[in-house]
mmCIF file of C-alpha atoms in Angstrom:
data_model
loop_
_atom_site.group_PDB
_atom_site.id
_atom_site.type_symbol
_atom_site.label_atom_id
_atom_site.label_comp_id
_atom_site.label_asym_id
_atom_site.label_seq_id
_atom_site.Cartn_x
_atom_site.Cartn_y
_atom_site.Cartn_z
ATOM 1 C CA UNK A 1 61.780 43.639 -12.349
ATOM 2 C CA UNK A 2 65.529 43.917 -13.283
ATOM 3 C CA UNK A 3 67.490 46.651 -11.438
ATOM 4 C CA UNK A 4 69.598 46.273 -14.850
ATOM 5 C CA UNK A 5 69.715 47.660 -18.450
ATOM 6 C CA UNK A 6 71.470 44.007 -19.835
ATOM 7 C CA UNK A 7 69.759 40.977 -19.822
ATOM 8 C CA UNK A 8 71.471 38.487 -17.004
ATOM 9 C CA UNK A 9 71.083 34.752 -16.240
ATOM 10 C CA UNK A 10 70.748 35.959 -12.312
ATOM 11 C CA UNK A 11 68.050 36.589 -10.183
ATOM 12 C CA UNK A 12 68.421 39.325 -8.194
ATOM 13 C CA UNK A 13 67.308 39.380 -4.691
ATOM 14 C CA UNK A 14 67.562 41.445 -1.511
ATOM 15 C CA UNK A 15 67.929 40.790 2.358
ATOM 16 C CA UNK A 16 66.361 44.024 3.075
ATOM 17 C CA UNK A 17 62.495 43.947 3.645
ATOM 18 C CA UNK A 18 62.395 47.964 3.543
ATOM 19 C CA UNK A 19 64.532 47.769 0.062
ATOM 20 C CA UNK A 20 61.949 44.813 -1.163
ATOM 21 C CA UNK A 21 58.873 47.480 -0.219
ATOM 22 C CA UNK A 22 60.933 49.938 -2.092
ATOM 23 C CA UNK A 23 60.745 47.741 -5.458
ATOM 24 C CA UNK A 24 57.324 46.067 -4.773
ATOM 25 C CA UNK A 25 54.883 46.150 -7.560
ATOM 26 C CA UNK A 26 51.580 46.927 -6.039
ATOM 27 C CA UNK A 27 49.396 44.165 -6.007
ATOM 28 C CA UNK A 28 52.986 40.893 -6.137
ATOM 29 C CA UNK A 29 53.399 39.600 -2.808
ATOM 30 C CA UNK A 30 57.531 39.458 -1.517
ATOM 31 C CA UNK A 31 58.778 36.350 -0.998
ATOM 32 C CA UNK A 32 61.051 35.030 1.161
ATOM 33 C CA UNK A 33 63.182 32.538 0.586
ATOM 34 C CA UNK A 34 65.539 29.998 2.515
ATOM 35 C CA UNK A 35 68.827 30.474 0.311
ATOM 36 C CA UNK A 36 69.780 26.720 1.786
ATOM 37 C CA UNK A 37 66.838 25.323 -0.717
ATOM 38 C CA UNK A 38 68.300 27.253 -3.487
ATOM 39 C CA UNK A 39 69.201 25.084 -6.665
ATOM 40 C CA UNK A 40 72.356 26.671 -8.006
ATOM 41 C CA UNK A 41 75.189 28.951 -6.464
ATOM 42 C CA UNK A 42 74.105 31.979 -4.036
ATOM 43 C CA UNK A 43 76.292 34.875 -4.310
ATOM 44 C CA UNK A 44 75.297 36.925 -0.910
ATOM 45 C CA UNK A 45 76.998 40.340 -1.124
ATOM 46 C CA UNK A 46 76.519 40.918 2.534
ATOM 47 C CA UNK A 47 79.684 39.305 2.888
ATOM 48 C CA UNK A 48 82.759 41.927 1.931
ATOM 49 C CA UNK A 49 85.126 38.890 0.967
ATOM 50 C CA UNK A 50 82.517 37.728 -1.654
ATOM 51 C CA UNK A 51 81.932 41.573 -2.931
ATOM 52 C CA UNK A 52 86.005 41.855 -2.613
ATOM 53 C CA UNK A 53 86.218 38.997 -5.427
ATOM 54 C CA UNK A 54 82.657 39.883 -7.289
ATOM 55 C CA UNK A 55 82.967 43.481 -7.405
ATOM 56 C CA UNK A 56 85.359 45.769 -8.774
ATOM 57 C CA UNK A 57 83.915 49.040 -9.426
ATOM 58 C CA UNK A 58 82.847 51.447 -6.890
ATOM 59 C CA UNK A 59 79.283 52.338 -7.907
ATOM 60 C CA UNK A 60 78.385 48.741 -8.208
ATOM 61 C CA UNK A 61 80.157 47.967 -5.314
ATOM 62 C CA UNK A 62 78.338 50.358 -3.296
ATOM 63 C CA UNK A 63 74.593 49.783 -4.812
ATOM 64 C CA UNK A 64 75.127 45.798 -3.988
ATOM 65 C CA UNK A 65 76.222 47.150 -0.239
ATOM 66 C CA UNK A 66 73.296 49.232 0.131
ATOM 67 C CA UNK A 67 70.828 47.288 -1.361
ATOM 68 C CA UNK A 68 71.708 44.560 0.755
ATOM 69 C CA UNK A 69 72.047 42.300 -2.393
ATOM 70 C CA UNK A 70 72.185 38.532 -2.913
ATOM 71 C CA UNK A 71 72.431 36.723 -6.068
ATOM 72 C CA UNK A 72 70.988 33.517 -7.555
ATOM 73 C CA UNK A 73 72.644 31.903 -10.791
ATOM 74 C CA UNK A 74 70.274 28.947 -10.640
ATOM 75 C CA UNK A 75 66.551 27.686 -9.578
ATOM 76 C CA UNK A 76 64.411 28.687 -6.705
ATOM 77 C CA UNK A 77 62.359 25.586 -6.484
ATOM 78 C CA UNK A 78 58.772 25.757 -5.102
ATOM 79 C CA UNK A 79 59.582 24.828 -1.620
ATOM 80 C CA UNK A 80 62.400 26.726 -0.736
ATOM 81 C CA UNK A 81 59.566 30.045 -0.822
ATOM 82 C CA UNK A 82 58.821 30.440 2.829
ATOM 83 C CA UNK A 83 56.142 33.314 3.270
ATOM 84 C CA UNK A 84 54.431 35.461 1.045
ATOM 85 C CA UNK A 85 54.463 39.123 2.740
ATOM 86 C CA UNK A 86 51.726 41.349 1.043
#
């Protein structure tokens, strides 16, 4: 599911296993995935330089900080999905 009202053209994804339970729909597996296999740009807001030039407001700021956020504005192909955690 989205964590947004808008529609967006990214996929939203986080690097937190307890903030993936937290969203889990009963019943869909997480996945993990190796960002390197990503098709498209990766926009990991773990980093503070990249949520420095991403992220201006505070709320958002802070909700991408917590959550541990990473973005994909492209293609997770098949074989870049590395386990399936029930």
């Amino acid at each position: 599911t989205s964590g947004s009202r808008y529609p967006t053209r990214f996929i939203s994804l986080t690097r937190s296993l307890i903030r993936a339970r937290t969203w889990q729909t009963p019943g869909i597996p997480i996945y993990v995935i190796n960002l390197y296999q990503v098709i498209g740009v990766v926009i990991d807001f773990t980093i503070p330089s990249v949520v420095d030039k991403y992220i201006r407001g505070s709320t958002a700021r802070r909700i991408a900080e917590s959550t541990l956020e990473v973005l994909v504005d492209g293609w997770i192909p098949p074989r870049a999905i590395v386990e399936l955690i029930p």
